[in-house]
XYZ file of C-alpha atoms in Angstrom:
298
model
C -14.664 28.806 5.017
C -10.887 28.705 5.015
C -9.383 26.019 2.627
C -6.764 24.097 4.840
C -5.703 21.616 1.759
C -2.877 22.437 -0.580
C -2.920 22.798 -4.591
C -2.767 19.356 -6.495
C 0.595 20.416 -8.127
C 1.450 20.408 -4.791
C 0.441 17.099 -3.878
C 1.130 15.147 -7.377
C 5.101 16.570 -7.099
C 4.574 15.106 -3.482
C 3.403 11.741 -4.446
C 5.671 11.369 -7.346
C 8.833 12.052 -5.237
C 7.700 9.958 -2.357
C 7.112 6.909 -5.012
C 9.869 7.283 -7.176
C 12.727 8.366 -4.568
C 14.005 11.601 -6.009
C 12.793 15.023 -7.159
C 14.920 13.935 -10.990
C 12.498 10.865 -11.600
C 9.742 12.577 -10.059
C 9.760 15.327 -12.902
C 10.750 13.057 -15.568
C 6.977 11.165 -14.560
C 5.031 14.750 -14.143
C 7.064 16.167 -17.674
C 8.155 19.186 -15.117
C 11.696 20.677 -14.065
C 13.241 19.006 -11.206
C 13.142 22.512 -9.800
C 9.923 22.429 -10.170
C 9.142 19.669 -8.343
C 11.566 20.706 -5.900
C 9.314 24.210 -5.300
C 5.787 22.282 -4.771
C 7.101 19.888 -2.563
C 8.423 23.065 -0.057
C 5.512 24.690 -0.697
C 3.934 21.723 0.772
C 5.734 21.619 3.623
C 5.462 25.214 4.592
C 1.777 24.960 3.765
C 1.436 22.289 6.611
C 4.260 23.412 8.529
C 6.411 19.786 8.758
C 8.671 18.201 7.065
C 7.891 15.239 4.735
C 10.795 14.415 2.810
C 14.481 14.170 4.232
C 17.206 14.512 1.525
C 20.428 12.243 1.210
C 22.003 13.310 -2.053
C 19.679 12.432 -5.256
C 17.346 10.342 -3.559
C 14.659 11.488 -1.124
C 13.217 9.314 1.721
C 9.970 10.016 4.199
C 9.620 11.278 6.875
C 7.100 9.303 9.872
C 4.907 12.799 9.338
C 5.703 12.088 5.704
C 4.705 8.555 5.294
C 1.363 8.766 6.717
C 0.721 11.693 5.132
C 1.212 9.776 1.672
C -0.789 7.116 3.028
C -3.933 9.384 3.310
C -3.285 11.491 0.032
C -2.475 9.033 -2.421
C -5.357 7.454 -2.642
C -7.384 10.552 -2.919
C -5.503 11.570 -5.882
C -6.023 8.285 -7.701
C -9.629 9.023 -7.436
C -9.606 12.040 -8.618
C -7.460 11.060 -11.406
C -10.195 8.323 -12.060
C -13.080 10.455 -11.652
C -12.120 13.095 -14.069
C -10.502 10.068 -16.795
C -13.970 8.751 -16.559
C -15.510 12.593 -16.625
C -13.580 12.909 -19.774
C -14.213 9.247 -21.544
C -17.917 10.074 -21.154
C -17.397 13.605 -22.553
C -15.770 12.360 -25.919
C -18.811 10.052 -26.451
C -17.267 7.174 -24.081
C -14.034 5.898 -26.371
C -12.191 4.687 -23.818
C -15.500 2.309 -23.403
C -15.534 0.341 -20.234
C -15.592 1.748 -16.525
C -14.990 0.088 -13.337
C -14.823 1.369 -9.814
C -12.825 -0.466 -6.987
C -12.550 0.039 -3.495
C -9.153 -0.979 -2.126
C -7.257 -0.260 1.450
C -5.566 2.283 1.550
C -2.032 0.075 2.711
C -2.024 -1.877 0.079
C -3.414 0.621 -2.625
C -0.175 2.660 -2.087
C 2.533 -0.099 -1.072
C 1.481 -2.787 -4.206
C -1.455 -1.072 -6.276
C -0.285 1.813 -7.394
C 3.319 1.205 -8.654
C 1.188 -1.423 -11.276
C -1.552 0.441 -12.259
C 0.338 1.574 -15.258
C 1.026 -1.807 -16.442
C -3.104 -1.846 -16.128
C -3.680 0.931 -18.001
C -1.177 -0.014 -21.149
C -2.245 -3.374 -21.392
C -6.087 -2.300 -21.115
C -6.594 1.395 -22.479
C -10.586 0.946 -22.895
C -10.802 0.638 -19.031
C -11.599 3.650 -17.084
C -10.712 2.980 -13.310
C -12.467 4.836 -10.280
C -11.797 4.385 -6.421
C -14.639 4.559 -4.233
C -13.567 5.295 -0.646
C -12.721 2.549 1.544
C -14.676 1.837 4.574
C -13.789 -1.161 6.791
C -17.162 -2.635 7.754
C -18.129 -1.997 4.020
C -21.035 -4.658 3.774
C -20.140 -4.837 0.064
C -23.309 -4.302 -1.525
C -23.427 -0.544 -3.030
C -24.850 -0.311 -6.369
C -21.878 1.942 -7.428
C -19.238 -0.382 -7.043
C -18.096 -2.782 -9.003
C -15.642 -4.600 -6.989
C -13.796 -4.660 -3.851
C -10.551 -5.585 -1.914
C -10.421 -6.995 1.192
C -8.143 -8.624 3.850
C -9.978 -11.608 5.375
C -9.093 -15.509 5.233
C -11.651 -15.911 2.570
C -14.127 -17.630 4.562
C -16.612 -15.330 5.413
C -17.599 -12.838 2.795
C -20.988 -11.644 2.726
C -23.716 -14.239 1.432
C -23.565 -13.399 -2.602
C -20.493 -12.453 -2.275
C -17.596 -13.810 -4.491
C -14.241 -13.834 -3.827
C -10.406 -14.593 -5.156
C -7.388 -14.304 -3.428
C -4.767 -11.965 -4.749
C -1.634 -11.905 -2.686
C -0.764 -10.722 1.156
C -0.372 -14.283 2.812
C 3.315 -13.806 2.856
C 5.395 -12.568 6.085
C 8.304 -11.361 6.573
C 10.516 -10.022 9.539
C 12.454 -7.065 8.738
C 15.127 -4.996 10.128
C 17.389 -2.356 9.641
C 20.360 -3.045 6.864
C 22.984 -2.373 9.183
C 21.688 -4.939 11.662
C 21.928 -7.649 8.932
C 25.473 -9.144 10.311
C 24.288 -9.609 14.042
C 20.935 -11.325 12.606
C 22.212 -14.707 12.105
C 18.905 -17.190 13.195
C 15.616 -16.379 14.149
C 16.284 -16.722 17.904
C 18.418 -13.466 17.058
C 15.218 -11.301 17.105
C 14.455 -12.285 20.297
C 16.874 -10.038 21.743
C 15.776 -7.239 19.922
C 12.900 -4.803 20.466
C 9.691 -6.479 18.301
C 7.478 -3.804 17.513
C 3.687 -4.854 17.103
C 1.193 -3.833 14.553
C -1.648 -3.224 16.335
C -4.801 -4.470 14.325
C -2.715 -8.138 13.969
C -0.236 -8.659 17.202
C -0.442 -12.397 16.809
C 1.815 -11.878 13.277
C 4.943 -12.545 15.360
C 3.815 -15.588 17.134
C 2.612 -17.002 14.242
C 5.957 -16.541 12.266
C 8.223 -18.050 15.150
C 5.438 -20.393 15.308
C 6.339 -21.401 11.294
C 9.988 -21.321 11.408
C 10.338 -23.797 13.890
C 12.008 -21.170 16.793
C 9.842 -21.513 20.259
C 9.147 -18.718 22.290
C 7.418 -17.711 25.971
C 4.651 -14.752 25.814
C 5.829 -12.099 23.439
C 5.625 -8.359 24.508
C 5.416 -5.582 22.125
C 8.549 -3.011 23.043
C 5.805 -0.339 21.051
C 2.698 -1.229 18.513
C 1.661 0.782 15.275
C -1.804 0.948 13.662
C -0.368 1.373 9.991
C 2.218 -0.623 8.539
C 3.861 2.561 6.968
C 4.915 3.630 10.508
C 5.919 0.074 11.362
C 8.447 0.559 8.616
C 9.572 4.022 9.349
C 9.858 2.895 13.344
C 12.238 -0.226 12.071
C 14.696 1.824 9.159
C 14.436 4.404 12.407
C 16.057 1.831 14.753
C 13.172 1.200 16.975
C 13.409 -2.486 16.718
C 12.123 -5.399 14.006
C 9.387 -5.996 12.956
C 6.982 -8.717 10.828
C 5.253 -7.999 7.908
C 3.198 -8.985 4.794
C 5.725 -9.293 2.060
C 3.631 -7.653 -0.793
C 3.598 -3.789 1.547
C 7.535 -3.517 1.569
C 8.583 -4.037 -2.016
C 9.567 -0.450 -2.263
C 10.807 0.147 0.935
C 13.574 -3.050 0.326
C 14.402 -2.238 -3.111
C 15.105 1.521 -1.508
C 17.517 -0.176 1.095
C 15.609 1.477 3.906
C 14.944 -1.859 5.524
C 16.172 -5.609 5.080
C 14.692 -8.864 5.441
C 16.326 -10.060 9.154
C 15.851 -13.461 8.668
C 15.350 -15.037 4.827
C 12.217 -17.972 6.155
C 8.853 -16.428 4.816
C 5.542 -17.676 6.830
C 2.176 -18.347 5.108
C -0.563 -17.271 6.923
C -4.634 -17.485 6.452
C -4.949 -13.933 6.145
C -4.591 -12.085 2.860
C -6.147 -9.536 0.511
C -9.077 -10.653 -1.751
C -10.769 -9.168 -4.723
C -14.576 -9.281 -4.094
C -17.372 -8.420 -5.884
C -21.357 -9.601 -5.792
C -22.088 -13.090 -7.721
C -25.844 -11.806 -9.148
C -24.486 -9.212 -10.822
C -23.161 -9.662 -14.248
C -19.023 -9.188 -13.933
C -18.665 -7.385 -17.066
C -15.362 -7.109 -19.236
C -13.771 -4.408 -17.522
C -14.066 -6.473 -14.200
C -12.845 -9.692 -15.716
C -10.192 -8.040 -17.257
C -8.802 -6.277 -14.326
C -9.797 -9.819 -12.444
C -7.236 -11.736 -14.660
C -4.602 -9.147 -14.489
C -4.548 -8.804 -10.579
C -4.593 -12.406 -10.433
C -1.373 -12.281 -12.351
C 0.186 -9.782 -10.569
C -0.320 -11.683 -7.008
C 1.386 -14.419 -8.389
C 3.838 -13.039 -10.343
């Protein structure tokens, strides 16, 4: 059988750069040489045969291939990273002491978990952290997990199911940087192209809807399952777009889009930790429960 996937140096020097903006910061996070970060990542893209990253001086952005390519690996390597952690705990006569495995979407596991799993991991050290893979109909019952995260309103979990609300509720519209000065009220972006996601095309309604700015039937100048792409198709030029706050973090502090119009919208829908009420929670769970709570409302 032929292996199609690349090495894990590979993919690590990948998901470093792709987080962190730049091959220098990358390798400073992986204790490598920038060149050697610089090597995997073409390695990479020869191996697959497209282009992930696009250079502009020291900082590195993604490409649309690269972006949802990130979206699909990243998560795998935080479970294997967890699986072997947990491996290794249990190998050394369990000193790190407490295990929990999550399952989390895979959006907001690489736009908002990630980048604070490290403040996680310092503050608790005796955790071990898994990641089982996510399923969206997940009835939330396997034995093996310990908690979930899920998008919902919070009104219709599973019976025995508990939930809290971490963050998500927020949206924004956003827009290129340069298109900032010709942005001046919300009525603005009704000249412009509005570019759908696909699983929630009522987002935009509901925003105009909340900032007070009426509107006829909206059409959808293109739609995009994965807010990643909606992102990539906005810093592109494609048109603007609404989205939960919490998934662009990165991409704003990176300057790769801007917030059009500065009036947030609260809607019902957000993400949720989860996890079944019979069972005993554990102090690993209540742990991380605490410290996700604080990061939603920090």
């Amino acid at each position: 059988m032929r292996i199609r996937s690349p090495s894990l140096h590979e993919l690590h020097a990948f998901a470093a750069t792709a987080r962190l903006g730049g091959f220098s910061r990358a390798a400073d996070e992986l204790c490598v040489t920038q060149g050697a970060v610089s090597r995997a990542v073409a390695r990479l893209e020869e191996h697959l045969g497209l282009a992930l990253l696009v250079r502009r001086g020291r900082y590195s952005e993604l490409t649309e291939a690269g972006r949802e390519y990130l979206e699909s690996v990243e998560p795998a390597l935080a479970t294997l990273e967890s699986a072997s952690g947990a491996l290794m705990s249990r190998a050394g006569g369990g000193k790190r002491g407490h295990a929990l495995r999550l399952s989390v979407p895979p959006t907001l596991f690489s736009h908002w978990l990630i980048p604070r799993l490290p403040d996680f991991q310092a503050r608790h050290p005796e955790v071990t952290l898994s990641f089982a893979p996510y399923r969206r109909d997940d009835p939330l019952d396997a034995p093996d997990v310990d908690a979930w995260v899920r998008i919902g309103d919070g009104s219709h979990w599973p019976r025995g199911i508990e939930g809290e609300y971490i963050v998500g509720r927020e949206i924004v519209p956003i827009c290129r940087p340069q298109d900032l000065p010709q942005i001046q009220a919300p009525a603005d972006l009704l000249q412009r192209p509005l570019l759908f996601h696909t699983h929630y095309p009522g987002n935009w309604q509901r925003w105009f809807e909340g900032v007070g700015c009426p509107t006829g039937e909206l059409e959808a100048a293109a739609d995009f399952e994965l807010v990643g792409l909606l992102v990539q198709a906005v810093a592109a030029g494609l048109g603007v777009a609404v989205v939960q706050r919490c998934l662009i973090e990165a991409d704003l502090a990176g300057g790769r889009v801007a917030i059009a119009v500065p009036q947030s919208v609260e809607i019902e829908r957000g993400y949720h930790l989860c996890w079944p009420g019979a069972r005993p929670a554990g102090r690993a769970l209540e742990a991380f429960r605490r410290w996700l709570g604080g990061q939603g409302a920090a």
